[in-house]
PDB file of C-alpha atoms in Angstrom:
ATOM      1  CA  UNK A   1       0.000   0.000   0.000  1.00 79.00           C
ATOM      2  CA  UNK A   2       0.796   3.466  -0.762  1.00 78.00           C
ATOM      3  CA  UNK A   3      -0.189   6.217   1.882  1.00 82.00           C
ATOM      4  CA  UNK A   4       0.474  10.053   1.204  1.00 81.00           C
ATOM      5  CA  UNK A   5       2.364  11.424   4.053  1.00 84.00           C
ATOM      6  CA  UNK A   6       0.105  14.753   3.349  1.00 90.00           C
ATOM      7  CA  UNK A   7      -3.118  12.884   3.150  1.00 87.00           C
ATOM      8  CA  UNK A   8      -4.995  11.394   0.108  1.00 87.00           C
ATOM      9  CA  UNK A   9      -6.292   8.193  -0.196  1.00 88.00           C
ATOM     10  CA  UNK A  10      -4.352   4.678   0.163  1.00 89.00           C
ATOM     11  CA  UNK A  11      -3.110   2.964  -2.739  1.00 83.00           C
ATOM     12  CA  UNK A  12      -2.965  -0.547  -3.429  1.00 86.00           C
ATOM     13  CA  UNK A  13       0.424  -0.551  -5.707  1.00 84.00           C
ATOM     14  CA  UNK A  14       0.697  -4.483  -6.190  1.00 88.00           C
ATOM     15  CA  UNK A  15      -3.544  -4.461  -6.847  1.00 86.00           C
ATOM     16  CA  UNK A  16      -2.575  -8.177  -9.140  1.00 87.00           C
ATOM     17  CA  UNK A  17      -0.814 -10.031  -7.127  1.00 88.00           C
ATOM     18  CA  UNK A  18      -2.433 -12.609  -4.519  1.00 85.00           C
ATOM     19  CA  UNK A  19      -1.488 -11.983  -0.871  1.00 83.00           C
ATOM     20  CA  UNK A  20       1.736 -12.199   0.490  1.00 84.00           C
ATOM     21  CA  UNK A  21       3.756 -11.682   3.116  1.00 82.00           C
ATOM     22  CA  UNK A  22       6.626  -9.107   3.106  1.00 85.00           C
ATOM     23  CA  UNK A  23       9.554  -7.656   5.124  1.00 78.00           C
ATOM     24  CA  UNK A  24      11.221  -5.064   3.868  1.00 84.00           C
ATOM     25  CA  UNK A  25      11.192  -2.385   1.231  1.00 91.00           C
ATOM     26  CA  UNK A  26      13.136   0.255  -0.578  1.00 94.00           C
ATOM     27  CA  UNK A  27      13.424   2.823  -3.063  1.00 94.00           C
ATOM     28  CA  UNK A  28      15.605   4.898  -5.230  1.00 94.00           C
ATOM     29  CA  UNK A  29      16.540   8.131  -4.658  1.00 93.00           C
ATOM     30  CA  UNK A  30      13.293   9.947  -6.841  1.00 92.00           C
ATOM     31  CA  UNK A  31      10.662   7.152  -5.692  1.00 90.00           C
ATOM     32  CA  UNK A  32       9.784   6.000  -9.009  1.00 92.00           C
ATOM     33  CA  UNK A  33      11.565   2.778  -7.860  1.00 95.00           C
ATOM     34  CA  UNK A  34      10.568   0.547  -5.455  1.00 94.00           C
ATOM     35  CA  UNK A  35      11.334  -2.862  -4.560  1.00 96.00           C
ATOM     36  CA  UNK A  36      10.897  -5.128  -1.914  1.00 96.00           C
ATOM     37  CA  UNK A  37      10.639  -9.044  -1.026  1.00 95.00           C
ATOM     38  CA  UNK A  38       7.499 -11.096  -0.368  1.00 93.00           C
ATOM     39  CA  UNK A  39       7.460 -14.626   0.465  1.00 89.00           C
ATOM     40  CA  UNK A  40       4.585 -16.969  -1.424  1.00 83.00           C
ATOM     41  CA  UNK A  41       4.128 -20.249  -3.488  1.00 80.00           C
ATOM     42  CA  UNK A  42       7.408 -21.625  -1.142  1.00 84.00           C
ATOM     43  CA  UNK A  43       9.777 -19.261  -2.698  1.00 88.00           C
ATOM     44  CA  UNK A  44      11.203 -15.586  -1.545  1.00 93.00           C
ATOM     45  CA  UNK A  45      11.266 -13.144  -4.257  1.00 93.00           C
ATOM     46  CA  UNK A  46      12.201 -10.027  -4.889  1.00 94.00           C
ATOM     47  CA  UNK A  47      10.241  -7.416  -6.691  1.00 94.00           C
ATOM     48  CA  UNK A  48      10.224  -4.159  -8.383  1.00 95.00           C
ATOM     49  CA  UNK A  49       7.185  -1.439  -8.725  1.00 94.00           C
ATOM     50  CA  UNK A  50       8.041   1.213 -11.068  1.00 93.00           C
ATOM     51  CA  UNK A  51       5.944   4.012 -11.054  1.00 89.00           C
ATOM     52  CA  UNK A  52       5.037   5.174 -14.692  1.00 90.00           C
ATOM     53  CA  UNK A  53       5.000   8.646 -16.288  1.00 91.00           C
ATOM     54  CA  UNK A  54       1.015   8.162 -16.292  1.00 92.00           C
ATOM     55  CA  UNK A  55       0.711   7.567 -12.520  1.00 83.00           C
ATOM     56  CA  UNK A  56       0.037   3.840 -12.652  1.00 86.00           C
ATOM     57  CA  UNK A  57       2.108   1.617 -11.453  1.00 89.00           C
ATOM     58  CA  UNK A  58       4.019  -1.719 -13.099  1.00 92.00           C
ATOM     59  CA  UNK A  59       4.926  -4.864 -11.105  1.00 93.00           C
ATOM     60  CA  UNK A  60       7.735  -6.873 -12.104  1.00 93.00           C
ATOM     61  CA  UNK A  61       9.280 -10.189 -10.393  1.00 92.00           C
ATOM     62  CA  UNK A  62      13.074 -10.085 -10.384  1.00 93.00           C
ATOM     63  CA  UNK A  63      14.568 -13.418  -8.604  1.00 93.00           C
ATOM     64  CA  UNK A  64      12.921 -15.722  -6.855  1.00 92.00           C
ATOM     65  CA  UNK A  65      14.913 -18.480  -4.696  1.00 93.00           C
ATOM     66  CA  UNK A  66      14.200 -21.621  -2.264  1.00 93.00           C
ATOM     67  CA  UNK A  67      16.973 -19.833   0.027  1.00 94.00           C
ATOM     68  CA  UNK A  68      16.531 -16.995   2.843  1.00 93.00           C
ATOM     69  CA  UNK A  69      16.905 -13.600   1.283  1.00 95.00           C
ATOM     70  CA  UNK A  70      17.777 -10.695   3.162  1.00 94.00           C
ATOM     71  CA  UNK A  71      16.250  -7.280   3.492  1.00 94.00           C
ATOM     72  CA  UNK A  72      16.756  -5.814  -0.615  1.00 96.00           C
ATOM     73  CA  UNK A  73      18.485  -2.243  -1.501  1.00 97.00           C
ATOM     74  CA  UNK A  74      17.961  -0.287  -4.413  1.00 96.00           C
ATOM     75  CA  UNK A  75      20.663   1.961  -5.949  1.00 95.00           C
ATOM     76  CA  UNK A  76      20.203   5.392  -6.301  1.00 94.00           C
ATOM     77  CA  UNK A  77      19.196   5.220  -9.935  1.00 94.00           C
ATOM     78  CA  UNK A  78      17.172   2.275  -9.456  1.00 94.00           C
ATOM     79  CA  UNK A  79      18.958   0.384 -12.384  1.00 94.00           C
ATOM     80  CA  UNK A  80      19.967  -1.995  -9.679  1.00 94.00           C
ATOM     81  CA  UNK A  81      18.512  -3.635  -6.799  1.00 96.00           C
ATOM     82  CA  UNK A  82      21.287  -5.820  -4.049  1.00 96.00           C
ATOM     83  CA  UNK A  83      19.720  -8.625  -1.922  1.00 96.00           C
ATOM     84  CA  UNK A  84      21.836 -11.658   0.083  1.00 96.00           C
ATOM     85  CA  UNK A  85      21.286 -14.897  -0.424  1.00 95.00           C
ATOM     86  CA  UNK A  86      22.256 -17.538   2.119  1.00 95.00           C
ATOM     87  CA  UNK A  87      22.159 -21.356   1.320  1.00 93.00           C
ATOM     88  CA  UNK A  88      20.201 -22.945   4.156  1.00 91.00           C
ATOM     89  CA  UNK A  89      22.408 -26.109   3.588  1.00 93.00           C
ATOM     90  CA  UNK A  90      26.220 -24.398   3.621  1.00 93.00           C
ATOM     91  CA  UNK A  91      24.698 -21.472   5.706  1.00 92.00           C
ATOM     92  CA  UNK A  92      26.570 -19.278   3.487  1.00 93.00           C
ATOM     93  CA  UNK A  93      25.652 -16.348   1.664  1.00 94.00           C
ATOM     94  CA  UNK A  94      25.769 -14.149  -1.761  1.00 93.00           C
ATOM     95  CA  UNK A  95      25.098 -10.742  -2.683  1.00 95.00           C
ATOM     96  CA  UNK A  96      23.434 -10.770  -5.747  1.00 94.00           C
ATOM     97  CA  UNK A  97      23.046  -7.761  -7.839  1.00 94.00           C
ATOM     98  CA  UNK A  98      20.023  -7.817  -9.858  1.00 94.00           C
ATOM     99  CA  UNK A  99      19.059  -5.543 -12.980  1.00 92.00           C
ATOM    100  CA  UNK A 100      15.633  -4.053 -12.549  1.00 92.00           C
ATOM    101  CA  UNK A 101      15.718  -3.665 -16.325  1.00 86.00           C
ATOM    102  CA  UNK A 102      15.390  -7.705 -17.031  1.00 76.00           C
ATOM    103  CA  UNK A 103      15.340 -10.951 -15.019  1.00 68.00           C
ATOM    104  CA  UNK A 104      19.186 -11.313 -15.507  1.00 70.00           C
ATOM    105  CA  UNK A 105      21.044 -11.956 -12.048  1.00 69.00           C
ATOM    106  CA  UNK A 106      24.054  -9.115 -12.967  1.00 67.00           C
ATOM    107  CA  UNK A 107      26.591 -10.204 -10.732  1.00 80.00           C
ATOM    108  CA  UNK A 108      26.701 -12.912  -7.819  1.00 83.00           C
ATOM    109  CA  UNK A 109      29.884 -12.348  -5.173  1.00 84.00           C
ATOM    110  CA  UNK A 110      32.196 -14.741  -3.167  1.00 82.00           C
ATOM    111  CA  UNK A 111      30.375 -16.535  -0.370  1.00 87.00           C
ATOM    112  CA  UNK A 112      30.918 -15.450   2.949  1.00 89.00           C
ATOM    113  CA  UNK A 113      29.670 -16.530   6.383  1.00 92.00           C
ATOM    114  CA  UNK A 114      27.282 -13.683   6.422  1.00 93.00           C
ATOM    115  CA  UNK A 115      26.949 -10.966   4.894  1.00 94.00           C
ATOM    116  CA  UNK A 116      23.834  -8.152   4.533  1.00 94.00           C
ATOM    117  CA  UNK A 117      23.686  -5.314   2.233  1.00 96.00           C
ATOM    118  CA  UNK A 118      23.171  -1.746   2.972  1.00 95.00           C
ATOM    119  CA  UNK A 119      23.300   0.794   0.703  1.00 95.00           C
ATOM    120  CA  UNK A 120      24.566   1.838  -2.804  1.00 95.00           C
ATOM    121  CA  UNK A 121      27.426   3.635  -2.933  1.00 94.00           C
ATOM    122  CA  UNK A 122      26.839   7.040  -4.768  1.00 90.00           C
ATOM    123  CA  UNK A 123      29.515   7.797  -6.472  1.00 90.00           C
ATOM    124  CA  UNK A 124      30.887   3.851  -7.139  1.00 87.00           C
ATOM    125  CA  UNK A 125      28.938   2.179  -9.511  1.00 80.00           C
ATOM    126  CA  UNK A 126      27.888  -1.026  -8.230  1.00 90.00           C
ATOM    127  CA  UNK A 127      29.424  -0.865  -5.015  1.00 94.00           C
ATOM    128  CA  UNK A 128      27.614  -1.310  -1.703  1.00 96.00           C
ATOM    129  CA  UNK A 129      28.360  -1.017   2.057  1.00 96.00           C
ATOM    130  CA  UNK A 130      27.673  -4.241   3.530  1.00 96.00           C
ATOM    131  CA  UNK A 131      28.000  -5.753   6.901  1.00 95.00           C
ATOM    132  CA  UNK A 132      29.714  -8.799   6.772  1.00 95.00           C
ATOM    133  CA  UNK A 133      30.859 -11.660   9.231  1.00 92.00           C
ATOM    134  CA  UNK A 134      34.773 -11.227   8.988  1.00 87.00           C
ATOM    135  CA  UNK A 135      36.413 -13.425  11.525  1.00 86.00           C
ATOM    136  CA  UNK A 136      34.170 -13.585  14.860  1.00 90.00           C
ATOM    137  CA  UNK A 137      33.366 -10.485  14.484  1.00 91.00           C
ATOM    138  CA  UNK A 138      30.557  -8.565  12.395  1.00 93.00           C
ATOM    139  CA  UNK A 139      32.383  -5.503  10.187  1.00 93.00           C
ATOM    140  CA  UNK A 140      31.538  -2.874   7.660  1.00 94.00           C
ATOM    141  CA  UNK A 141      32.856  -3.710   4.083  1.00 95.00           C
ATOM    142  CA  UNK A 142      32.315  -2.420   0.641  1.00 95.00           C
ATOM    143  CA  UNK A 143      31.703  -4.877  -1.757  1.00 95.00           C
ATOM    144  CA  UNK A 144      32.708  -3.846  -5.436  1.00 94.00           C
ATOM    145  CA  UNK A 145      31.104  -5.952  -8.264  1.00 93.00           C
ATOM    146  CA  UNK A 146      32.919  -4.512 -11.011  1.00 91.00           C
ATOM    147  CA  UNK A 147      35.977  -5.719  -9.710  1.00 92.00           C
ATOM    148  CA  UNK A 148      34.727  -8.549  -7.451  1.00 91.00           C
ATOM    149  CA  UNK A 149      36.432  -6.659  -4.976  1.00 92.00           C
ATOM    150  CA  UNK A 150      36.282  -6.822  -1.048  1.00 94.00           C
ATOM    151  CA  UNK A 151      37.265  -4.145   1.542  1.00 94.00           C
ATOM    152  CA  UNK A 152      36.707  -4.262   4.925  1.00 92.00           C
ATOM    153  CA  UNK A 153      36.372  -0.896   7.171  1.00 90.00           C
ATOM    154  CA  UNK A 154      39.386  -1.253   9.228  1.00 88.00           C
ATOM    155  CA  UNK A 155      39.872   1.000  12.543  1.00 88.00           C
ATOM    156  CA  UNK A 156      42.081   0.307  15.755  1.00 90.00           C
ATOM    157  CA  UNK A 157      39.188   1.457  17.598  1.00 89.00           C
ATOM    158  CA  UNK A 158      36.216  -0.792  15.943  1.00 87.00           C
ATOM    159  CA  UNK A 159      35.620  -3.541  18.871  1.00 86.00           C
ATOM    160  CA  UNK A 160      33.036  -6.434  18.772  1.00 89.00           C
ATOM    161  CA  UNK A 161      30.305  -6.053  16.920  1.00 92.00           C
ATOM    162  CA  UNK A 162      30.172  -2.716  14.536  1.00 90.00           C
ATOM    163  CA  UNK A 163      27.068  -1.643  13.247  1.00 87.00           C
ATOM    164  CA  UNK A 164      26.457   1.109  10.347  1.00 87.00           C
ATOM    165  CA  UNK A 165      23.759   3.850  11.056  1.00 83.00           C
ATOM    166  CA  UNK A 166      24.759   6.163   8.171  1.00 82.00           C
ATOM    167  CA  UNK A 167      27.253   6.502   5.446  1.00 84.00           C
ATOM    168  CA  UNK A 168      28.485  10.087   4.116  1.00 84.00           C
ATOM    169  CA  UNK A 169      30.202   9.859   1.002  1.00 83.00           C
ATOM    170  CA  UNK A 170      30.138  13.989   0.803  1.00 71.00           C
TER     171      UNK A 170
END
């Protein structure tokens, strides 16, 4: 559902699909792109809703898997949308980034013990912050796809545990 934060009436964006259950959402940076996961039919999937230029409103499956996905993010343009995959058997996990353009997985990346996406960088193309399991320890990292490229926010003050709550690339 769609609900004006000035008032106006509710929209029902996904009016032809059946029921489902989701748990988490997210959009580009102008709103015309949103996607989110939803969980029917025994498989997680990830969707997009673009809005078009006549206010209606297009639904469009992405990826669907038998595995656990995590929360989705989409990139600032919306050409992309990042989700984690973890295997229930290995109990590892993927980031997969997925073209909201066709049903083409773009890029998967190494497997890791854990790992969640964040957010797009801004001015990287297809990089994201993640947190990842590195060690005992959960850690900020930037994942690069272009280059299949790790790196892990190091600091001789990060202890335990590190969580992101924002990310200024000004």
């Amino acid at each position: 559902m769609r609900v004006p934060f000035a008032g106006g009436i509710t929209e029902d964006i996904t009016p032809d699909m059946d029921m489902y259950f989701s748990y988490s959402v997210d959009t580009n940076d102008d709103g015309k792109i949103l996607c989110f996961t939803a969980t029917f039919d025994n498989h997680n999937n990830v969707f997009i809703v673009k809005e078009n230029k006549d206010g209606t409103h297009t639904t469009k499956r992405i990826y669907f898997s038998n595995y656990s996905l995590s929360e989705p993010i989409c990139s600032s343009d919306g050409a992309f949308v990042c989700v984690s995959e973890t295997n229930s058997k290995t109990k590892l996990s993927t980031l997969l980034l997925l073209s909201t353009k066709n049903n083409l997985i773009a890029v998967r990346s190494r497997s890791f013990i854990e790992i969640t996406p964040l957010v797009f960088s801004t001015t990287r193309p297809q990089t994201v912050l993640a947190l990842a399991r590195m060690g005992d320890w959960r850690r900020p990292v930037f994942y690069d796809f272009m280059h299949n490229r790790i790196t892990e926010v190091k600091h001789p003050t990060l202890r335990g545990d590190t969580w992101v709550l924002q990310w200024d690339e000004a």
